[in-house]
Amino acid sequence: MTQNSANSSSISDLPRCQHHFRSGSQCRLTASGSDSTLCTKHTRAQQKLAESSGSVAELTEDIGGFESAYEVHELLSRLQQLLSEKRISPRLAGVMAYISSLHLRTLAVLEREDDKVTIIMDAPRPDRS
């Protein structure tokens, strides 16, 4: 019986993963190494997040302010390339493609607004004398 209590105390002495869930509870797994504060599962998730954030930075690199359809097309081309290489998640690609379609729609509306005729209300009257 003392041997069981010794085993349980040695397990509880191991460092726990420092990941906290949205509910506020802490991960119950042990840290993956002496220098790591996360378990292997959360270490992998953190590495994937770091890799995908680098890929997202590649998407917008050298593209202007998305003020033309060409720039949005360029973004979508890069997005398709990263998705085919499995460097970003399909969910992120879907969200970015949806945002791009919204952006294209607003570009068309902005172009129509720029083409509107301006009416001058206080133009001088013709001389009728």
mmCIF file with all atom_site columns, C-alpha atoms in Angstrom:
data_model
loop_
_atom_site.group_PDB
_atom_site.id
_atom_site.type_symbol
_atom_site.label_atom_id
_atom_site.label_alt_id
_atom_site.label_comp_id
_atom_site.label_asym_id
_atom_site.label_entity_id
_atom_site.label_seq_id
_atom_site.pdbx_PDB_ins_code
_atom_site.Cartn_x
_atom_site.Cartn_y
_atom_site.Cartn_z
_atom_site.occupancy
_atom_site.B_iso_or_equiv
_atom_site.pdbx_formal_charge
_atom_site.auth_seq_id
_atom_site.auth_comp_id
_atom_site.auth_asym_id
_atom_site.auth_atom_id
_atom_site.pdbx_PDB_model_num
ATOM 1   C CA . MET A 1 1   ? 0.000   0.000  0.000   1.00 0.00 ? 1   MET A CA 1
ATOM 2   C CA . THR A 1 2   ? 2.859   2.386  0.683   1.00 0.00 ? 2   THR A CA 1
ATOM 3   C CA . GLN A 1 3   ? 4.284   1.515  -2.704  1.00 0.00 ? 3   GLN A CA 1
ATOM 4   C CA . ASN A 1 4   ? 1.047   2.673  -4.427  1.00 0.00 ? 4   ASN A CA 1
ATOM 5   C CA . SER A 1 5   ? 1.108   5.956  -2.569  1.00 0.00 ? 5   SER A CA 1
ATOM 6   C CA . ALA A 1 6   ? 4.748   6.426  -3.543  1.00 0.00 ? 6   ALA A CA 1
ATOM 7   C CA . ASN A 1 7   ? 3.870   5.863  -7.220  1.00 0.00 ? 7   ASN A CA 1
ATOM 8   C CA . SER A 1 8   ? 0.966   8.276  -7.137  1.00 0.00 ? 8   SER A CA 1
ATOM 9   C CA . SER A 1 9   ? 3.055   10.976 -5.491  1.00 0.00 ? 9   SER A CA 1
ATOM 10  C CA . SER A 1 10  ? 5.811   10.569 -8.099  1.00 0.00 ? 10  SER A CA 1
ATOM 11  C CA . ILE A 1 11  ? 3.212   11.012 -10.861 1.00 0.00 ? 11  ILE A CA 1
ATOM 12  C CA . SER A 1 12  ? 1.826   14.129 -9.261  1.00 0.00 ? 12  SER A CA 1
ATOM 13  C CA . ASP A 1 13  ? 5.349   15.554 -8.990  1.00 0.00 ? 13  ASP A CA 1
ATOM 14  C CA . LEU A 1 14  ? 5.737   15.587 -12.778 1.00 0.00 ? 14  LEU A CA 1
ATOM 15  C CA . PRO A 1 15  ? 5.125   19.011 -14.369 1.00 0.00 ? 15  PRO A CA 1
ATOM 16  C CA . ARG A 1 16  ? 1.673   19.393 -15.911 1.00 0.00 ? 16  ARG A CA 1
ATOM 17  C CA . CYS A 1 17  ? 0.963   20.876 -19.289 1.00 0.00 ? 17  CYS A CA 1
ATOM 18  C CA . GLN A 1 18  ? 0.414   24.626 -18.949 1.00 0.00 ? 18  GLN A CA 1
ATOM 19  C CA . HIS A 1 19  ? -2.304  24.792 -21.615 1.00 0.00 ? 19  HIS A CA 1
ATOM 20  C CA . HIS A 1 20  ? -5.594  26.219 -20.332 1.00 0.00 ? 20  HIS A CA 1
ATOM 21  C CA . PHE A 1 21  ? -8.885  25.505 -22.057 1.00 0.00 ? 21  PHE A CA 1
ATOM 22  C CA . ARG A 1 22  ? -11.607 28.086 -22.682 1.00 0.00 ? 22  ARG A CA 1
ATOM 23  C CA . SER A 1 23  ? -13.475 26.797 -19.650 1.00 0.00 ? 23  SER A CA 1
ATOM 24  C CA . GLY A 1 24  ? -10.492 27.747 -17.493 1.00 0.00 ? 24  GLY A CA 1
ATOM 25  C CA . SER A 1 25  ? -9.438  24.204 -16.655 1.00 0.00 ? 25  SER A CA 1
ATOM 26  C CA . GLN A 1 26  ? -5.854  23.116 -17.181 1.00 0.00 ? 26  GLN A CA 1
ATOM 27  C CA . CYS A 1 27  ? -4.707  20.204 -19.355 1.00 0.00 ? 27  CYS A CA 1
ATOM 28  C CA . ARG A 1 28  ? -4.134  17.090 -17.209 1.00 0.00 ? 28  ARG A CA 1
ATOM 29  C CA . LEU A 1 29  ? -1.346  15.582 -19.296 1.00 0.00 ? 29  LEU A CA 1
ATOM 30  C CA . THR A 1 30  ? 2.280   15.807 -18.231 1.00 0.00 ? 30  THR A CA 1
ATOM 31  C CA . ALA A 1 31  ? 4.677   18.155 -19.984 1.00 0.00 ? 31  ALA A CA 1
ATOM 32  C CA . SER A 1 32  ? 6.558   16.502 -22.839 1.00 0.00 ? 32  SER A CA 1
ATOM 33  C CA . GLY A 1 33  ? 10.032  17.314 -21.574 1.00 0.00 ? 33  GLY A CA 1
ATOM 34  C CA . SER A 1 34  ? 11.949  19.002 -18.795 1.00 0.00 ? 34  SER A CA 1
ATOM 35  C CA . ASP A 1 35  ? 12.392  22.170 -20.857 1.00 0.00 ? 35  ASP A CA 1
ATOM 36  C CA . SER A 1 36  ? 8.835   22.182 -22.276 1.00 0.00 ? 36  SER A CA 1
ATOM 37  C CA . THR A 1 37  ? 5.766   23.546 -20.541 1.00 0.00 ? 37  THR A CA 1
ATOM 38  C CA . LEU A 1 38  ? 3.284   21.806 -22.873 1.00 0.00 ? 38  LEU A CA 1
ATOM 39  C CA . CYS A 1 39  ? 2.336   18.191 -23.491 1.00 0.00 ? 39  CYS A CA 1
ATOM 40  C CA . THR A 1 40  ? 3.111   16.608 -26.866 1.00 0.00 ? 40  THR A CA 1
ATOM 41  C CA . LYS A 1 41  ? -0.431  17.251 -28.150 1.00 0.00 ? 41  LYS A CA 1
ATOM 42  C CA . HIS A 1 42  ? -0.384  20.974 -27.389 1.00 0.00 ? 42  HIS A CA 1
ATOM 43  C CA . THR A 1 43  ? 3.243   21.326 -28.536 1.00 0.00 ? 43  THR A CA 1
ATOM 44  C CA . ARG A 1 44  ? 2.229   19.926 -31.946 1.00 0.00 ? 44  ARG A CA 1
ATOM 45  C CA . ALA A 1 45  ? -0.779  22.239 -32.100 1.00 0.00 ? 45  ALA A CA 1
ATOM 46  C CA . GLN A 1 46  ? 1.418   25.248 -31.308 1.00 0.00 ? 46  GLN A CA 1
ATOM 47  C CA . GLN A 1 47  ? 3.893   24.262 -34.028 1.00 0.00 ? 47  GLN A CA 1
ATOM 48  C CA . LYS A 1 48  ? 1.086   23.904 -36.598 1.00 0.00 ? 48  LYS A CA 1
ATOM 49  C CA . LEU A 1 49  ? -0.226  27.328 -35.642 1.00 0.00 ? 49  LEU A CA 1
ATOM 50  C CA . ALA A 1 50  ? 3.229   28.869 -36.063 1.00 0.00 ? 50  ALA A CA 1
ATOM 51  C CA . GLU A 1 51  ? 3.641   27.225 -39.486 1.00 0.00 ? 51  GLU A CA 1
ATOM 52  C CA . SER A 1 52  ? 0.230   28.353 -40.711 1.00 0.00 ? 52  SER A CA 1
ATOM 53  C CA . SER A 1 53  ? 0.800   31.941 -39.562 1.00 0.00 ? 53  SER A CA 1
ATOM 54  C CA . GLY A 1 54  ? 3.971   32.018 -41.671 1.00 0.00 ? 54  GLY A CA 1
ATOM 55  C CA . SER A 1 55  ? 1.989   30.721 -44.632 1.00 0.00 ? 55  SER A CA 1
ATOM 56  C CA . VAL A 1 56  ? -0.670  33.376 -44.170 1.00 0.00 ? 56  VAL A CA 1
ATOM 57  C CA . ALA A 1 57  ? 2.038   36.032 -44.236 1.00 0.00 ? 57  ALA A CA 1
ATOM 58  C CA . GLU A 1 58  ? 3.122   34.667 -47.631 1.00 0.00 ? 58  GLU A CA 1
ATOM 59  C CA . LEU A 1 59  ? -0.396  35.230 -48.963 1.00 0.00 ? 59  LEU A CA 1
ATOM 60  C CA . THR A 1 60  ? -0.352  38.985 -48.603 1.00 0.00 ? 60  THR A CA 1
ATOM 61  C CA . GLU A 1 61  ? 3.338   39.540 -49.299 1.00 0.00 ? 61  GLU A CA 1
ATOM 62  C CA . ASP A 1 62  ? 3.930   41.988 -52.185 1.00 0.00 ? 62  ASP A CA 1
ATOM 63  C CA . ILE A 1 63  ? 0.193   42.524 -52.749 1.00 0.00 ? 63  ILE A CA 1
ATOM 64  C CA . GLY A 1 64  ? -1.145  46.036 -52.422 1.00 0.00 ? 64  GLY A CA 1
ATOM 65  C CA . GLY A 1 65  ? -4.256  47.120 -50.587 1.00 0.00 ? 65  GLY A CA 1
ATOM 66  C CA . PHE A 1 66  ? -6.605  44.825 -52.554 1.00 0.00 ? 66  PHE A CA 1
ATOM 67  C CA . GLU A 1 67  ? -7.902  47.800 -54.532 1.00 0.00 ? 67  GLU A CA 1
ATOM 68  C CA . SER A 1 68  ? -8.227  45.915 -57.808 1.00 0.00 ? 68  SER A CA 1
ATOM 69  C CA . ALA A 1 69  ? -9.604  42.611 -58.980 1.00 0.00 ? 69  ALA A CA 1
ATOM 70  C CA . TYR A 1 70  ? -6.093  41.601 -60.062 1.00 0.00 ? 70  TYR A CA 1
ATOM 71  C CA . GLU A 1 71  ? -4.782  41.847 -56.481 1.00 0.00 ? 71  GLU A CA 1
ATOM 72  C CA . VAL A 1 72  ? -7.671  39.752 -55.161 1.00 0.00 ? 72  VAL A CA 1
ATOM 73  C CA . HIS A 1 73  ? -7.046  37.233 -57.957 1.00 0.00 ? 73  HIS A CA 1
ATOM 74  C CA . GLU A 1 74  ? -3.389  37.063 -56.939 1.00 0.00 ? 74  GLU A CA 1
ATOM 75  C CA . LEU A 1 75  ? -4.395  36.366 -53.329 1.00 0.00 ? 75  LEU A CA 1
ATOM 76  C CA . LEU A 1 76  ? -6.759  33.583 -54.408 1.00 0.00 ? 76  LEU A CA 1
ATOM 77  C CA . SER A 1 77  ? -4.039  32.017 -56.573 1.00 0.00 ? 77  SER A CA 1
ATOM 78  C CA . ARG A 1 78  ? -1.612  31.963 -53.643 1.00 0.00 ? 78  ARG A CA 1
ATOM 79  C CA . LEU A 1 79  ? -4.354  30.631 -51.393 1.00 0.00 ? 79  LEU A CA 1
ATOM 80  C CA . GLN A 1 80  ? -5.002  27.746 -53.765 1.00 0.00 ? 80  GLN A CA 1
ATOM 81  C CA . GLN A 1 81  ? -1.286  26.972 -53.941 1.00 0.00 ? 81  GLN A CA 1
ATOM 82  C CA . LEU A 1 82  ? -0.882  26.854 -50.145 1.00 0.00 ? 82  LEU A CA 1
ATOM 83  C CA . LEU A 1 83  ? -3.997  24.712 -49.780 1.00 0.00 ? 83  LEU A CA 1
ATOM 84  C CA . SER A 1 84  ? -2.784  22.231 -52.384 1.00 0.00 ? 84  SER A CA 1
ATOM 85  C CA . GLU A 1 85  ? 0.539   21.981 -50.528 1.00 0.00 ? 85  GLU A CA 1
ATOM 86  C CA . LYS A 1 86  ? -1.439  21.429 -47.277 1.00 0.00 ? 86  LYS A CA 1
ATOM 87  C CA . ARG A 1 87  ? 0.316   24.365 -45.626 1.00 0.00 ? 87  ARG A CA 1
ATOM 88  C CA . ILE A 1 88  ? -2.963  25.907 -44.446 1.00 0.00 ? 88  ILE A CA 1
ATOM 89  C CA . SER A 1 89  ? -6.170  24.303 -43.228 1.00 0.00 ? 89  SER A CA 1
ATOM 90  C CA . PRO A 1 90  ? -9.189  23.984 -45.510 1.00 0.00 ? 90  PRO A CA 1
ATOM 91  C CA . ARG A 1 91  ? -11.210 25.923 -42.954 1.00 0.00 ? 91  ARG A CA 1
ATOM 92  C CA . LEU A 1 92  ? -8.846  28.904 -43.089 1.00 0.00 ? 92  LEU A CA 1
ATOM 93  C CA . ALA A 1 93  ? -8.778  28.728 -46.884 1.00 0.00 ? 93  ALA A CA 1
ATOM 94  C CA . GLY A 1 94  ? -12.579 28.765 -46.988 1.00 0.00 ? 94  GLY A CA 1
ATOM 95  C CA . VAL A 1 95  ? -12.787 31.779 -44.715 1.00 0.00 ? 95  VAL A CA 1
ATOM 96  C CA . MET A 1 96  ? -10.213 33.696 -46.726 1.00 0.00 ? 96  MET A CA 1
ATOM 97  C CA . ALA A 1 97  ? -11.909 32.823 -50.017 1.00 0.00 ? 97  ALA A CA 1
ATOM 98  C CA . TYR A 1 98  ? -15.237 34.059 -48.642 1.00 0.00 ? 98  TYR A CA 1
ATOM 99  C CA . ILE A 1 99  ? -13.674 37.319 -47.481 1.00 0.00 ? 99  ILE A CA 1
ATOM 100 C CA . SER A 1 100 ? -12.089 37.720 -50.922 1.00 0.00 ? 100 SER A CA 1
ATOM 101 C CA . SER A 1 101 ? -15.470 37.270 -52.633 1.00 0.00 ? 101 SER A CA 1
ATOM 102 C CA . LEU A 1 102 ? -16.951 39.942 -50.376 1.00 0.00 ? 102 LEU A CA 1
ATOM 103 C CA . HIS A 1 103 ? -14.062 42.198 -51.226 1.00 0.00 ? 103 HIS A CA 1
ATOM 104 C CA . LEU A 1 104 ? -14.634 41.720 -54.956 1.00 0.00 ? 104 LEU A CA 1
ATOM 105 C CA . ARG A 1 105 ? -18.307 42.595 -54.550 1.00 0.00 ? 105 ARG A CA 1
ATOM 106 C CA . THR A 1 106 ? -17.494 45.797 -52.698 1.00 0.00 ? 106 THR A CA 1
ATOM 107 C CA . LEU A 1 107 ? -14.936 46.745 -55.354 1.00 0.00 ? 107 LEU A CA 1
ATOM 108 C CA . ALA A 1 108 ? -17.664 46.582 -58.001 1.00 0.00 ? 108 ALA A CA 1
ATOM 109 C CA . VAL A 1 109 ? -19.995 48.726 -55.887 1.00 0.00 ? 109 VAL A CA 1
ATOM 110 C CA . LEU A 1 110 ? -17.259 51.283 -55.265 1.00 0.00 ? 110 LEU A CA 1
ATOM 111 C CA . GLU A 1 111 ? -16.551 51.534 -59.002 1.00 0.00 ? 111 GLU A CA 1
ATOM 112 C CA . ARG A 1 112 ? -20.225 52.188 -59.702 1.00 0.00 ? 112 ARG A CA 1
ATOM 113 C CA . GLU A 1 113 ? -20.333 54.888 -57.048 1.00 0.00 ? 113 GLU A CA 1
ATOM 114 C CA . ASP A 1 114 ? -17.300 56.603 -58.569 1.00 0.00 ? 114 ASP A CA 1
ATOM 115 C CA . ASP A 1 115 ? -19.014 56.693 -61.985 1.00 0.00 ? 115 ASP A CA 1
ATOM 116 C CA . LYS A 1 116 ? -22.126 58.510 -60.749 1.00 0.00 ? 116 LYS A CA 1
ATOM 117 C CA . VAL A 1 117 ? -22.955 61.838 -62.344 1.00 0.00 ? 117 VAL A CA 1
ATOM 118 C CA . THR A 1 118 ? -22.698 64.808 -60.022 1.00 0.00 ? 118 THR A CA 1
ATOM 119 C CA . ILE A 1 119 ? -25.498 67.333 -60.184 1.00 0.00 ? 119 ILE A CA 1
ATOM 120 C CA . ILE A 1 120 ? -24.687 70.939 -59.446 1.00 0.00 ? 120 ILE A CA 1
ATOM 121 C CA . MET A 1 121 ? -27.687 72.525 -57.757 1.00 0.00 ? 121 MET A CA 1
ATOM 122 C CA . ASP A 1 122 ? -26.503 76.131 -57.643 1.00 0.00 ? 122 ASP A CA 1
ATOM 123 C CA . ALA A 1 123 ? -25.537 76.651 -61.273 1.00 0.00 ? 123 ALA A CA 1
ATOM 124 C CA . PRO A 1 124 ? -26.031 80.220 -62.604 1.00 0.00 ? 124 PRO A CA 1
ATOM 125 C CA . ARG A 1 125 ? -29.298 80.910 -64.449 1.00 0.00 ? 125 ARG A CA 1
ATOM 126 C CA . PRO A 1 126 ? -29.235 81.804 -68.104 1.00 0.00 ? 126 PRO A CA 1
ATOM 127 C CA . ASP A 1 127 ? -29.425 85.473 -69.002 1.00 0.00 ? 127 ASP A CA 1
ATOM 128 C CA . ARG A 1 128 ? -32.922 86.203 -70.458 1.00 0.00 ? 128 ARG A CA 1
ATOM 129 C CA . SER A 1 129 ? -32.742 89.898 -71.060 1.00 0.00 ? 129 SER A CA 1
#
